[in-house]
XYZ file of N, CA and C in Angstrom:
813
model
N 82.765 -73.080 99.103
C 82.876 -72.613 97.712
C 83.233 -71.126 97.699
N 84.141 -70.742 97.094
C 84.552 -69.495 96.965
C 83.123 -68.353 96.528
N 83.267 -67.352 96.859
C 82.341 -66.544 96.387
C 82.906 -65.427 95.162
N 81.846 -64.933 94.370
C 82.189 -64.244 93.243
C 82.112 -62.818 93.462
N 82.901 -61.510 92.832
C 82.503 -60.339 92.972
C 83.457 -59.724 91.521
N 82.107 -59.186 90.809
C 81.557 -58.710 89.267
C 82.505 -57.169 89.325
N 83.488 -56.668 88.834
C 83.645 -55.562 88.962
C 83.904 -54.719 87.749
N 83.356 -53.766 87.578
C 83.501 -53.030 86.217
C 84.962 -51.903 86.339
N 85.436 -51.732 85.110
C 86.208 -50.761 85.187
C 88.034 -51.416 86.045
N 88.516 -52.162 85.029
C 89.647 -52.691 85.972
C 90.689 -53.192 85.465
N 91.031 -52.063 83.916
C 92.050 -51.988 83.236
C 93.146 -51.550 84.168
N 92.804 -50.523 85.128
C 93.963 -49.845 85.879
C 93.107 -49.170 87.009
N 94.306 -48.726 87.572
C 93.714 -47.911 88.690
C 92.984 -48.837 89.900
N 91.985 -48.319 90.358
C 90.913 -48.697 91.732
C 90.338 -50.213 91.407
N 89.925 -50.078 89.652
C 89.208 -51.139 89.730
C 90.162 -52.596 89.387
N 91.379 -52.813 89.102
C 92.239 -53.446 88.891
C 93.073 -54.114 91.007
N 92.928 -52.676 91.294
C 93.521 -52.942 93.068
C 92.369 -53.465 93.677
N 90.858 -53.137 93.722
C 89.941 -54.445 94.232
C 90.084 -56.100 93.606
N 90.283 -55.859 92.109
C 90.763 -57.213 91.890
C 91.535 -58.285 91.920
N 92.384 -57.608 92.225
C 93.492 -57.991 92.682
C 93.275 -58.623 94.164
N 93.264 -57.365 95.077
C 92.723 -58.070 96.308
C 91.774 -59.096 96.684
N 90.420 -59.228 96.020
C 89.947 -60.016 95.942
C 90.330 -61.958 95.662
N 91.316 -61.280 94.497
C 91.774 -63.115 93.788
C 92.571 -63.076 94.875
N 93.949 -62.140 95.879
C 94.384 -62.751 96.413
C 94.124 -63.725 98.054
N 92.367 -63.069 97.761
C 91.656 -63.285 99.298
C 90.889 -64.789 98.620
N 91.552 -65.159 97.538
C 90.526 -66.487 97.306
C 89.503 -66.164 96.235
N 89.104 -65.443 96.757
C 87.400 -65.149 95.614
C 87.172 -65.110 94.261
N 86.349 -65.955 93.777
C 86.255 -65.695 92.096
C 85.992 -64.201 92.013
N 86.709 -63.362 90.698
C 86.639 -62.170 90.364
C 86.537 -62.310 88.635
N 85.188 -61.786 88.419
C 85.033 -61.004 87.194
C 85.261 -59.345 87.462
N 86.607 -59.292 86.034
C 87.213 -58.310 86.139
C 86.942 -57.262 84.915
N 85.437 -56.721 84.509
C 85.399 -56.714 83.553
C 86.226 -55.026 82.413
N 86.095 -55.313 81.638
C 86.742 -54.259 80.926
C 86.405 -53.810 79.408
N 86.825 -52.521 79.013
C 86.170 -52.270 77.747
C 87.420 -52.909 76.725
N 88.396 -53.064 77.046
C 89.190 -53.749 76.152
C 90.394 -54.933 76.852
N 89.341 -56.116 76.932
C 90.262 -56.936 77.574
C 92.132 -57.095 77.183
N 91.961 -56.714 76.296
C 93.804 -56.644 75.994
C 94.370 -55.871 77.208
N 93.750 -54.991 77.414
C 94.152 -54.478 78.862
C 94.792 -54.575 80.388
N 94.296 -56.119 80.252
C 94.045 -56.955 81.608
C 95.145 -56.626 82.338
N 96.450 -56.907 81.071
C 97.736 -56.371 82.183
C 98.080 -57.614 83.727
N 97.929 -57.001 84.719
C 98.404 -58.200 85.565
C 97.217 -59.123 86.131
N 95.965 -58.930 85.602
C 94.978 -59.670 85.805
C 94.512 -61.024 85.247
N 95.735 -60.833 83.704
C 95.445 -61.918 82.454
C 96.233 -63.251 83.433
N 95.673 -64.527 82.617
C 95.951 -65.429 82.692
C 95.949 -66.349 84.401
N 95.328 -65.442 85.093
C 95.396 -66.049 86.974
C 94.074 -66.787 86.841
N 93.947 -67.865 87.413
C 92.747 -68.959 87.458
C 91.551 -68.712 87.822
N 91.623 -67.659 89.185
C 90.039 -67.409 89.514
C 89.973 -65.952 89.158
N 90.370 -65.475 87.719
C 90.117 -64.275 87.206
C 89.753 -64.655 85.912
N 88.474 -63.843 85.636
C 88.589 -63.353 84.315
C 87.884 -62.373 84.116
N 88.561 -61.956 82.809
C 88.233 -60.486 81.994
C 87.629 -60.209 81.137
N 86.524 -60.462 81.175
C 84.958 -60.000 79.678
C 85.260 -58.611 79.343
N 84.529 -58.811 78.106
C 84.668 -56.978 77.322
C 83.373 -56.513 78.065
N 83.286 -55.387 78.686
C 82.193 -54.626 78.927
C 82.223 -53.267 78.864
N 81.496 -52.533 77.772
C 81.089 -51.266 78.045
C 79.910 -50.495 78.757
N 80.114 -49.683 79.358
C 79.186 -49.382 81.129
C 78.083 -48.641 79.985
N 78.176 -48.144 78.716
C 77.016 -47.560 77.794
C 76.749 -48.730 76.806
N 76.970 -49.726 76.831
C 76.273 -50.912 75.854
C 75.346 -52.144 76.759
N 74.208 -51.651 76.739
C 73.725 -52.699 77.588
C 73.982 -54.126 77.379
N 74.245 -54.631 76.088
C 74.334 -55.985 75.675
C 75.286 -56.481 76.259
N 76.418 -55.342 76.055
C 77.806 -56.327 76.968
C 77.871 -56.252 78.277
N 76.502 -55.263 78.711
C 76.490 -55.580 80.490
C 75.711 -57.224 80.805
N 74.860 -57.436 79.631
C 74.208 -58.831 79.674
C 74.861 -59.571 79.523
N 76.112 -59.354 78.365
C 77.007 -60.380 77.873
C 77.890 -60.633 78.852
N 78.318 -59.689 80.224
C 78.972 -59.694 80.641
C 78.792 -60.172 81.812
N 77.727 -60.330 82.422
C 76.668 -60.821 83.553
C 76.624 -62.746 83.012
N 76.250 -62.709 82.034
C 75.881 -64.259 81.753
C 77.504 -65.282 81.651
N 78.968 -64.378 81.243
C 79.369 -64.687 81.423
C 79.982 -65.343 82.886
N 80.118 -64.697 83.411
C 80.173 -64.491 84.926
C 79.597 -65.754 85.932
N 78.001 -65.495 85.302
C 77.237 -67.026 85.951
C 77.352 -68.213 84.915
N 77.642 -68.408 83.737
C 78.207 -69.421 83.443
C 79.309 -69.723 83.760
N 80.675 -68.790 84.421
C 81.575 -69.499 84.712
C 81.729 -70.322 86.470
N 81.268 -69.105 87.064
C 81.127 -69.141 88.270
C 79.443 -69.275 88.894
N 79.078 -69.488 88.248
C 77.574 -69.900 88.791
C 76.783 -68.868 89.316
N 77.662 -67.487 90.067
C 76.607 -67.023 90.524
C 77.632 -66.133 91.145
N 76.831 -64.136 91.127
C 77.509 -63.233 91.661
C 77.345 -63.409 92.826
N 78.158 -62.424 93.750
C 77.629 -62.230 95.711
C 77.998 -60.822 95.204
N 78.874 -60.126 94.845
C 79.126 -58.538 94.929
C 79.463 -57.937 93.759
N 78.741 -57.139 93.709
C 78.785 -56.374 92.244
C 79.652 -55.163 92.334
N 80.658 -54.865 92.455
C 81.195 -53.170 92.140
C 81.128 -52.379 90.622
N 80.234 -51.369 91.104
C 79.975 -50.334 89.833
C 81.574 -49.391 89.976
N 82.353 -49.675 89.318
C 83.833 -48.623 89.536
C 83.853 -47.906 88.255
N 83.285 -48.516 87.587
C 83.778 -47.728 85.882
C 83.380 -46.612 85.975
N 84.085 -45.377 85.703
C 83.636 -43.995 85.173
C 84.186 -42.995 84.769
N 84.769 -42.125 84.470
C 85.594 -41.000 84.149
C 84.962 -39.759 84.481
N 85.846 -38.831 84.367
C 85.473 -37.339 84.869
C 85.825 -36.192 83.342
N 84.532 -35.486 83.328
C 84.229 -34.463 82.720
C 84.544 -33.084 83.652
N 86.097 -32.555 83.390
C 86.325 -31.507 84.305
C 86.470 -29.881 83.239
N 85.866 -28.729 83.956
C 85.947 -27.920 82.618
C 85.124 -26.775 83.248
N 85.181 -25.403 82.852
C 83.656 -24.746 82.924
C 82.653 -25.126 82.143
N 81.646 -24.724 82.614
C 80.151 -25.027 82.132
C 80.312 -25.090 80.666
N 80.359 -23.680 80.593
C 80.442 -22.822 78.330
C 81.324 -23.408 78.234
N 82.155 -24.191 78.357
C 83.147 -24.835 77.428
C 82.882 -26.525 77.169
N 81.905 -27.261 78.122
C 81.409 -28.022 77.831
C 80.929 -28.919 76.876
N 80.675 -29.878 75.825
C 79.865 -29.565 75.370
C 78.644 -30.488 75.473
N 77.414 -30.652 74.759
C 76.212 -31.767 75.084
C 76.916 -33.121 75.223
N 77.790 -33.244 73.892
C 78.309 -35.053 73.471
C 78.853 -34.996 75.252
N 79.695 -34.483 75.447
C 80.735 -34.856 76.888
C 79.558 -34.680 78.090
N 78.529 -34.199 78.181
C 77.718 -33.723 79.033
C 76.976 -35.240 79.011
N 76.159 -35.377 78.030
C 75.810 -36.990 77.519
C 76.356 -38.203 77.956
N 77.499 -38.502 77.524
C 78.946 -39.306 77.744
C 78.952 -39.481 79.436
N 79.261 -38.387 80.154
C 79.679 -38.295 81.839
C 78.249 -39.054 82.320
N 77.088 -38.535 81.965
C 75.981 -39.322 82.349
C 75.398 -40.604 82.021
N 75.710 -41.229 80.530
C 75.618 -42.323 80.647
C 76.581 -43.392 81.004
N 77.884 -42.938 81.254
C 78.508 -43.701 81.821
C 78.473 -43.748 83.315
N 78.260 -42.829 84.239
C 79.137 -42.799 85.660
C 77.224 -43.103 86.416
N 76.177 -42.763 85.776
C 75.062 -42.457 86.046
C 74.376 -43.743 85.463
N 73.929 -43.441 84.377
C 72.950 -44.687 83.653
C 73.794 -46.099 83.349
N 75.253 -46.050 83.151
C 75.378 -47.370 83.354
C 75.595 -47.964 84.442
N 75.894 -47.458 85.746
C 76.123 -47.951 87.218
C 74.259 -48.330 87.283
N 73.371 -47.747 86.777
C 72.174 -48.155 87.125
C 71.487 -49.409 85.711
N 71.769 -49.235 85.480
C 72.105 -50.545 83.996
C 72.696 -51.934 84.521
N 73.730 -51.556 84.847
C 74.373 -52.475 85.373
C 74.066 -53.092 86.444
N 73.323 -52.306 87.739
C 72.637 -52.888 88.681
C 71.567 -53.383 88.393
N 70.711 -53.083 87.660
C 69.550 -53.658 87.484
C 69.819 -55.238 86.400
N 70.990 -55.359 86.293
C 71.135 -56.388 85.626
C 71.740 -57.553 86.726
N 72.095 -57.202 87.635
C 72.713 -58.171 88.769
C 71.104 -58.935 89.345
N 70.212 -57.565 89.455
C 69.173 -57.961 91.006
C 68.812 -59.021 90.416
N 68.307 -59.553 89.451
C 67.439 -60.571 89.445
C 67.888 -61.969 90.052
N 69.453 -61.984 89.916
C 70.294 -62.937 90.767
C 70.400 -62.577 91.930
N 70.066 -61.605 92.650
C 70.175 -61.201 94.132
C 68.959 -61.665 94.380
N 67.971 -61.036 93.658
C 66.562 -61.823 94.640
C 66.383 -62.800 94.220
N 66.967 -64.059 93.267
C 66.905 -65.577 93.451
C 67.695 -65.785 94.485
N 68.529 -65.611 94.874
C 69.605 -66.372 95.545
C 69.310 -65.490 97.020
N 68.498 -64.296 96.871
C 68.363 -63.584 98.379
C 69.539 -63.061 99.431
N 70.146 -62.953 98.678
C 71.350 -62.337 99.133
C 72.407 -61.428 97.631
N 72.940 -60.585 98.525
C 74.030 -59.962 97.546
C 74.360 -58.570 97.934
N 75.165 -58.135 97.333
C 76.152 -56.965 97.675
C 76.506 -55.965 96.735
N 75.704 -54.446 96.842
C 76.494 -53.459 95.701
C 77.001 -52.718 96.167
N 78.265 -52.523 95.826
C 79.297 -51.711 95.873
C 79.172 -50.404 95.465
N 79.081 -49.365 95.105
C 79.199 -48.012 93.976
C 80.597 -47.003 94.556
N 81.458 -47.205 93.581
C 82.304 -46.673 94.063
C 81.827 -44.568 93.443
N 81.807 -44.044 94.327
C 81.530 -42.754 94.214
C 82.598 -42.055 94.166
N 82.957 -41.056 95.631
C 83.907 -39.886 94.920
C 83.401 -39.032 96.431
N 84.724 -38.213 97.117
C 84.032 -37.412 98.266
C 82.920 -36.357 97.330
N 83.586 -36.060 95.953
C 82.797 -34.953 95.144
C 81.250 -35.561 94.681
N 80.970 -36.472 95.719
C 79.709 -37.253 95.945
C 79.206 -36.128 96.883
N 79.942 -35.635 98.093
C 79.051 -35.270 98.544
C 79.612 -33.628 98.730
N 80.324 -33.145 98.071
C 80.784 -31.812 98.045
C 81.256 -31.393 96.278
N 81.760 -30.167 96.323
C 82.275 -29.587 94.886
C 83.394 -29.479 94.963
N 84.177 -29.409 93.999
C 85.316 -28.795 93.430
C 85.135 -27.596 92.338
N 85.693 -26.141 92.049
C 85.664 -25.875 90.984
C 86.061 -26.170 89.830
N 85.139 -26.104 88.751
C 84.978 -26.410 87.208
C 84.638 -28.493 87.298
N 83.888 -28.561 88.259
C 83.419 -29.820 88.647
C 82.000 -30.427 88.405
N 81.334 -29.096 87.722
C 80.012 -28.607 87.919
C 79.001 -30.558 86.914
N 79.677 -30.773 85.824
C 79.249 -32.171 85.485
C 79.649 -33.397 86.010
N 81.269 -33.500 86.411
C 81.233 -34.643 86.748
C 80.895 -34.857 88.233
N 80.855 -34.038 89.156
C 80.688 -33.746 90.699
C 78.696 -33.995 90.760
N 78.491 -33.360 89.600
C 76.799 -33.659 89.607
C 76.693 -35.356 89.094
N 77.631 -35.743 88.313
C 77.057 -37.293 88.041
C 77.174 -38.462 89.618
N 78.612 -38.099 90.200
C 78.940 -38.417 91.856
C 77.453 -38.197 92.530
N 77.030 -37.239 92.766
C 75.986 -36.786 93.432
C 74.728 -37.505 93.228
N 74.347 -37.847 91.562
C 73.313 -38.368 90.994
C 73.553 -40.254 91.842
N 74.388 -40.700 91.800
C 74.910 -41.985 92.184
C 74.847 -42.295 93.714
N 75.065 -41.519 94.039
C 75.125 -41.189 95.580
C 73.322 -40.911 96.349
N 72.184 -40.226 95.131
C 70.863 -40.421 95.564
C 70.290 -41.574 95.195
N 70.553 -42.171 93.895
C 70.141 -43.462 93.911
C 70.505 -44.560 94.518
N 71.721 -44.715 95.098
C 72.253 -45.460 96.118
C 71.454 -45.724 97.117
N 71.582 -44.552 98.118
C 70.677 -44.180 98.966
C 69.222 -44.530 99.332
N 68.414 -43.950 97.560
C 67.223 -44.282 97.884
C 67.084 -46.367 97.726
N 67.893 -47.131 96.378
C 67.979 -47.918 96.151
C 68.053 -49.069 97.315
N 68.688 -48.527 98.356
C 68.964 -49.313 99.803
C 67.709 -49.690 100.208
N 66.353 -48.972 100.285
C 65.263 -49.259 100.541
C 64.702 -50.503 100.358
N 64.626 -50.557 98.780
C 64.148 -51.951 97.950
C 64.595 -52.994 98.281
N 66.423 -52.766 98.363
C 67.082 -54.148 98.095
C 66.585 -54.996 99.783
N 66.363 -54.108 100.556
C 65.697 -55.203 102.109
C 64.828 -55.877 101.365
N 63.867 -55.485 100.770
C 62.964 -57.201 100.635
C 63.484 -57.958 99.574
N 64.906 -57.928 98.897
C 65.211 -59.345 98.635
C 66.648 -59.863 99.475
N 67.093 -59.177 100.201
C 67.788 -59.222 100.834
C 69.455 -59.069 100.789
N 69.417 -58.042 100.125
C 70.715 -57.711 99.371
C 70.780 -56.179 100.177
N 72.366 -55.966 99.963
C 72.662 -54.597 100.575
C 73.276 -53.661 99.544
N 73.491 -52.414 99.400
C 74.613 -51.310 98.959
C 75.421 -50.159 99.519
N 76.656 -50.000 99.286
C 77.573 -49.674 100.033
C 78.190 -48.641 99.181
N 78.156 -47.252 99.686
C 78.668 -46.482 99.020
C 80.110 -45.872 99.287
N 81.202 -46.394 98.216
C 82.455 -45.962 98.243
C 83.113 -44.616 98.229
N 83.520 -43.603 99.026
C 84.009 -42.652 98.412
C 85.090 -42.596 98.803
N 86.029 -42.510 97.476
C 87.627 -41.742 97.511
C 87.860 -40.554 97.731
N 88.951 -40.102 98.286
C 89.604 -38.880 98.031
C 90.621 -39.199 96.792
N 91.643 -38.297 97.065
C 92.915 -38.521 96.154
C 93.513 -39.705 96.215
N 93.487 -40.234 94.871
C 94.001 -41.385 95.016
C 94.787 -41.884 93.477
N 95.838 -42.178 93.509
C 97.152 -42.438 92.674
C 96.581 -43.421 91.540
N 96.818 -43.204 90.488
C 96.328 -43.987 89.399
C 96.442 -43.245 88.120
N 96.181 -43.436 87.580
C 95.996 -42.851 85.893
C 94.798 -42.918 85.149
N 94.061 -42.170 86.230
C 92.701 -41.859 85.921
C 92.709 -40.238 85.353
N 93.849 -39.701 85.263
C 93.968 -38.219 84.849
C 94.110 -38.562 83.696
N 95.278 -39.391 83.178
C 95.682 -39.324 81.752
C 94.322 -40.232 80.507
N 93.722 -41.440 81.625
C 92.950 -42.184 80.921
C 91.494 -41.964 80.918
N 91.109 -41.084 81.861
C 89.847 -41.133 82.171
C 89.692 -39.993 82.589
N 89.828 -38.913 82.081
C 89.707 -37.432 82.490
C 89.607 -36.608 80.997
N 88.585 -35.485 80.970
C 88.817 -35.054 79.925
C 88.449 -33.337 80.291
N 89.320 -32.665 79.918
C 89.059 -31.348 80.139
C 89.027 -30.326 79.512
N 87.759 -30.020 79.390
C 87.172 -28.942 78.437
C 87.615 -27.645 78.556
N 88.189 -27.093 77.901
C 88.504 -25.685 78.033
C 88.345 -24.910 76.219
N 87.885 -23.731 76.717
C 87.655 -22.772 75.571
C 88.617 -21.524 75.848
N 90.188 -21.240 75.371
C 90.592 -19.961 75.523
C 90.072 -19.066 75.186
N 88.483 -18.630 74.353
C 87.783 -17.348 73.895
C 87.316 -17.257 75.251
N 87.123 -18.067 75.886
C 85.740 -17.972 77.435
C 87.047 -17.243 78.360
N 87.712 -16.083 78.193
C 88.853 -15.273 78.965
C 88.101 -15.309 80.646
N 86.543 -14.883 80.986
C 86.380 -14.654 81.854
C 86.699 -15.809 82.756
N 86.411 -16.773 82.068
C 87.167 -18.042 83.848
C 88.496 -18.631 83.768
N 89.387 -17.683 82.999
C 90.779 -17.823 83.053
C 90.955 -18.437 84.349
N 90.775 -17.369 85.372
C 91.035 -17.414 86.907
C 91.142 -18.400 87.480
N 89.910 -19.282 87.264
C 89.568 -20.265 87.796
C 90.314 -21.337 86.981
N 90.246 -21.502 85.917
C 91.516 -22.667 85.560
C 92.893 -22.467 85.398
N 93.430 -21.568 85.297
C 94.852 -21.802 86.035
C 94.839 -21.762 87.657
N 93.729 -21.292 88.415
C 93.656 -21.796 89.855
C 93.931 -23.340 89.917
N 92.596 -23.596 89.397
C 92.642 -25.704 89.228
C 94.262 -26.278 88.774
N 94.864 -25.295 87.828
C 95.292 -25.724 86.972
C 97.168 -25.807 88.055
N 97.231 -25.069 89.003
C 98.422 -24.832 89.586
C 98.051 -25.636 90.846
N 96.747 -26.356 91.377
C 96.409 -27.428 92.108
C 97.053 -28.726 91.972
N 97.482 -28.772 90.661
C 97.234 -30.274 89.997
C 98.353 -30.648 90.359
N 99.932 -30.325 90.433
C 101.134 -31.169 91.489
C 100.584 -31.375 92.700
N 99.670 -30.776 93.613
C 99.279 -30.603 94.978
C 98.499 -31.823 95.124
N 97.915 -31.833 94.018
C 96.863 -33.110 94.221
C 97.489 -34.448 94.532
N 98.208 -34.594 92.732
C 98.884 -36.027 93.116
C 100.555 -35.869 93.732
N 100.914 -35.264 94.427
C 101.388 -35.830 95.853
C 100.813 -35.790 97.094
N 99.469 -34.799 97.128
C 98.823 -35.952 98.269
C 97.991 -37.103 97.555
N 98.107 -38.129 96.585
C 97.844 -39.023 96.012
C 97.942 -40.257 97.155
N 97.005 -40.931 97.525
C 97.402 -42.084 98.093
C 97.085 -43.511 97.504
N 97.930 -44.576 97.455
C 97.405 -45.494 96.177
C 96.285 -46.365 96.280
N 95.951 -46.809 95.429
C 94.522 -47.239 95.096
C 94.252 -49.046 95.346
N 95.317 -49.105 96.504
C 95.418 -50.245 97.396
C 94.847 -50.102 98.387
N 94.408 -48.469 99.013
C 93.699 -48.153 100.170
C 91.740 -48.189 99.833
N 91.594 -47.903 98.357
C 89.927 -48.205 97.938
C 90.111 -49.454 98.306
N 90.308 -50.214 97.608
C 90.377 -51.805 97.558
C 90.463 -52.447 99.453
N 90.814 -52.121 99.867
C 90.766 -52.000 101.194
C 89.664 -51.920 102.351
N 89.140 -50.668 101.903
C 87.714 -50.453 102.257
C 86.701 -50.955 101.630
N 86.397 -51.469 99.944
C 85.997 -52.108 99.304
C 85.598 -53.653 100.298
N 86.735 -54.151 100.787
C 86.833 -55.230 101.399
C 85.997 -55.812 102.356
N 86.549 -54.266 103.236
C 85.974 -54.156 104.907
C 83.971 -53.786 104.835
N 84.030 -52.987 103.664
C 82.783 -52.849 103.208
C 81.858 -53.932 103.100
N 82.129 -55.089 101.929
C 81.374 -56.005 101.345
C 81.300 -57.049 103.129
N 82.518 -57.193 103.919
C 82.518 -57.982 104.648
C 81.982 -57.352 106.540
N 81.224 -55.942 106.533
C 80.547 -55.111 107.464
C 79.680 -55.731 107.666
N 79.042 -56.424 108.609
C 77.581 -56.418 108.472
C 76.688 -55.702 109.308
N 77.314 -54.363 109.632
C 76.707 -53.279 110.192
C 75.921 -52.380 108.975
N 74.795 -51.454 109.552
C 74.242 -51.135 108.110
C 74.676 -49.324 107.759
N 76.086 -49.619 107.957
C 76.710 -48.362 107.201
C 76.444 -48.662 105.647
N 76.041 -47.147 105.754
C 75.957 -47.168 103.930
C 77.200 -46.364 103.869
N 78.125 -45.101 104.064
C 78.727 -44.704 103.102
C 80.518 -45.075 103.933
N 81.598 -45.147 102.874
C 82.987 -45.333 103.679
C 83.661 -44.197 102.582
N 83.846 -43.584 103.528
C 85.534 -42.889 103.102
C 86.162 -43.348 102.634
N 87.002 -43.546 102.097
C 88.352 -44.137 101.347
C 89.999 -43.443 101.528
N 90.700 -43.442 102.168
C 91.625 -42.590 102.597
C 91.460 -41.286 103.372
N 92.654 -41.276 104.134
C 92.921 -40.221 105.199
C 92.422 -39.017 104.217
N 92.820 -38.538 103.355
C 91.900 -36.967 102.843
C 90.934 -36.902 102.515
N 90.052 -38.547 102.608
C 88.800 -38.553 102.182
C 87.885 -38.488 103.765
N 88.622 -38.532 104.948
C 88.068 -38.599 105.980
C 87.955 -37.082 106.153
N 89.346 -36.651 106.431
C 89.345 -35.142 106.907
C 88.496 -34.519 105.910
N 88.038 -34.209 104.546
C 87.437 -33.562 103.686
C 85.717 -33.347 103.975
N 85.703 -35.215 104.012
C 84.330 -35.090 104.157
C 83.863 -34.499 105.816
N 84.600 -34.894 106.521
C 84.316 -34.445 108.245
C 84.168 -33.018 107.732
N 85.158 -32.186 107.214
C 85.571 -30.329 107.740
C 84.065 -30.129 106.587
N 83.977 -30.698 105.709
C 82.487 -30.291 104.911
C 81.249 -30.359 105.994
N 80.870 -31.548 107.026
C 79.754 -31.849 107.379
C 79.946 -30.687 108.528
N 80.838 -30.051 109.011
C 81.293 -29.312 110.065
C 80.960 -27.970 109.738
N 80.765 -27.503 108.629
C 80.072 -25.929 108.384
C 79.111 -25.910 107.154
N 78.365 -24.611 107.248
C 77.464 -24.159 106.287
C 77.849 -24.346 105.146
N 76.896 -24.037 104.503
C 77.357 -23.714 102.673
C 78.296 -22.876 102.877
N 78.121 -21.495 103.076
C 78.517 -20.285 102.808
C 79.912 -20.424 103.409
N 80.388 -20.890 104.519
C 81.608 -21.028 104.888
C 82.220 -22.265 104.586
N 81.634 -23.228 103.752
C 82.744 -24.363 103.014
C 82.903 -23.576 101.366
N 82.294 -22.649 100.853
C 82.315 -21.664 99.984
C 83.326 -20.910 99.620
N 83.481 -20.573 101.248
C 84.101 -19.380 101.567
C 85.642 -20.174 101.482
N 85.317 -21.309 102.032
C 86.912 -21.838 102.118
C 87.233 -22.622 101.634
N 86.787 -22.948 100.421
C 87.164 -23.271 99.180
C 87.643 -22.229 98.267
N 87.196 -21.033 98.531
C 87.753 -19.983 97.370
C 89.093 -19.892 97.966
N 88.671 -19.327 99.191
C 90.586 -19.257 100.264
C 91.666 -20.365 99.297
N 91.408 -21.720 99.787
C 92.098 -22.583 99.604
C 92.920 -22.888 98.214
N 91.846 -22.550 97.158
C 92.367 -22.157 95.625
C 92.628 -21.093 95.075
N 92.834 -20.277 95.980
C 92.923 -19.201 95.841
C 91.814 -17.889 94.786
N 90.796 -18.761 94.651
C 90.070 -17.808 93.726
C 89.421 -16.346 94.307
């Protein structure tokens, strides 16, 4: 019998290229989304479907869970992918977007998990995914909210691994580097205040980054990839890289101090 894997966030981008991969590896895939009109190349394929789910409405994480085991009887892997980025200085911020970054990338990845386990510890087995971010385990400037919600995801992960041994379920933490999608135009929002003159600096720094970024962009056929190799490890790695700049990044980070990944981060952006 084919097995199922629940994935949030998969209008486009990362969470659309695990689904994909998945239906073409066989596997039932709930593909869920905040506006199934979306589905795009996911609509109408047999062992797909696409529920409405918003990662801040708990009902449609229930609604979206019950669908799932009424169609397919029963999850094996859950991927938390849904989230967007709050990029900006601090003072230009504001609470609503501060709010927003956390209940989505934070409280609904933990919403959402706690809505799977009870089918993991009936069935004693199962699989969470959390797709994170290298800015899981390092900064970027003017990163200061959404790099802290990565981070927040990345300790509950962690500690969460503990529990899931006594029902016998695992979690696997995803992190990307750069990776090609239209998560800038759809899922990015960036706060800026031209009165706040003093961190000019720093955002036209970020701001003359941004061709640099997406052509080292690599596409979001390489998450889905590791996604794969992940759910199907049965070594007890918890965290995977996700592309070649997500290897070198996180390595040259674990390789020096604060003060000199600091130091060469200002170099690098020139700040």
């Amino acid at each position: 019998m084919p097995q199922t894997i629940f994935i949030t966030g998969c209008s486009s981008g990362i969470g659309q290229a695990i689904a994909l991969h998945f239906a073409a590896e066989r596997w039932n895939v709930v593909a869920t989304m905040r506006n199934p009109d979306d589905a795009g190349p996911l609509a109408d394929k047999e062992n797909i479907i696409t529920p409405r789910l918003d990662m801040t409405d708990r009902a449609s994480i229930t609604s979206g869970v019950e669908t799932a085991t009424d169609r397919f009887g029963s999850i094996d892997v859950l991927v938390n992918n849904a989230g967007f980025a709050v990029i900006g200085a601090l003072e230009a911020v504001s609470a609503e977007q501060i709010e927003q970054q956390f209940s989505v990338n934070v409280l609904g990845t933990i919403a959402m998990t706690q809505a799977v386990l009870p089918h993991f510890r009936t069935q004693q087995s199962g699989t969470i995914i959390n797709i994170s971010s290298v800015v899981g385990r390092y900064t970027y400037p003017l990163g200061s909210i959404y790099d802290a919600s990565k981070f927040a995801v990345e300790g509950f992960s962690e500690a969460l691994r503990f529990e899931l041994e006594a029902i016998g379920a695992r979690i696997k933490i995803i992190e990307p580097g750069l990776i090609a999608s239209d998560f800038g135009s759809r899922s990015m929002q960036f706060a800026h205040n031209p009165e706040l003159t003093s961190y000019g600096p720093v955002v036209a720094a970020m701001g003359a980054m941004a061709q640099t970024f997406a052509d080292r962009a690599e596409p979001a056929e390489v998450v889905a990839q590791v996604v794969w190799d992940a759910v199907h490890d049965t070594a007890p790695t918890l965290r995977y890289p996700a592309g070649q700049a997500a290897i070198a990044s996180l390595k040259e980070r674990e390789d020096v101090d604060d003060l000199t990944f600091y130091t060469n981060t200002k170099e690098r952006f020139g700040l």
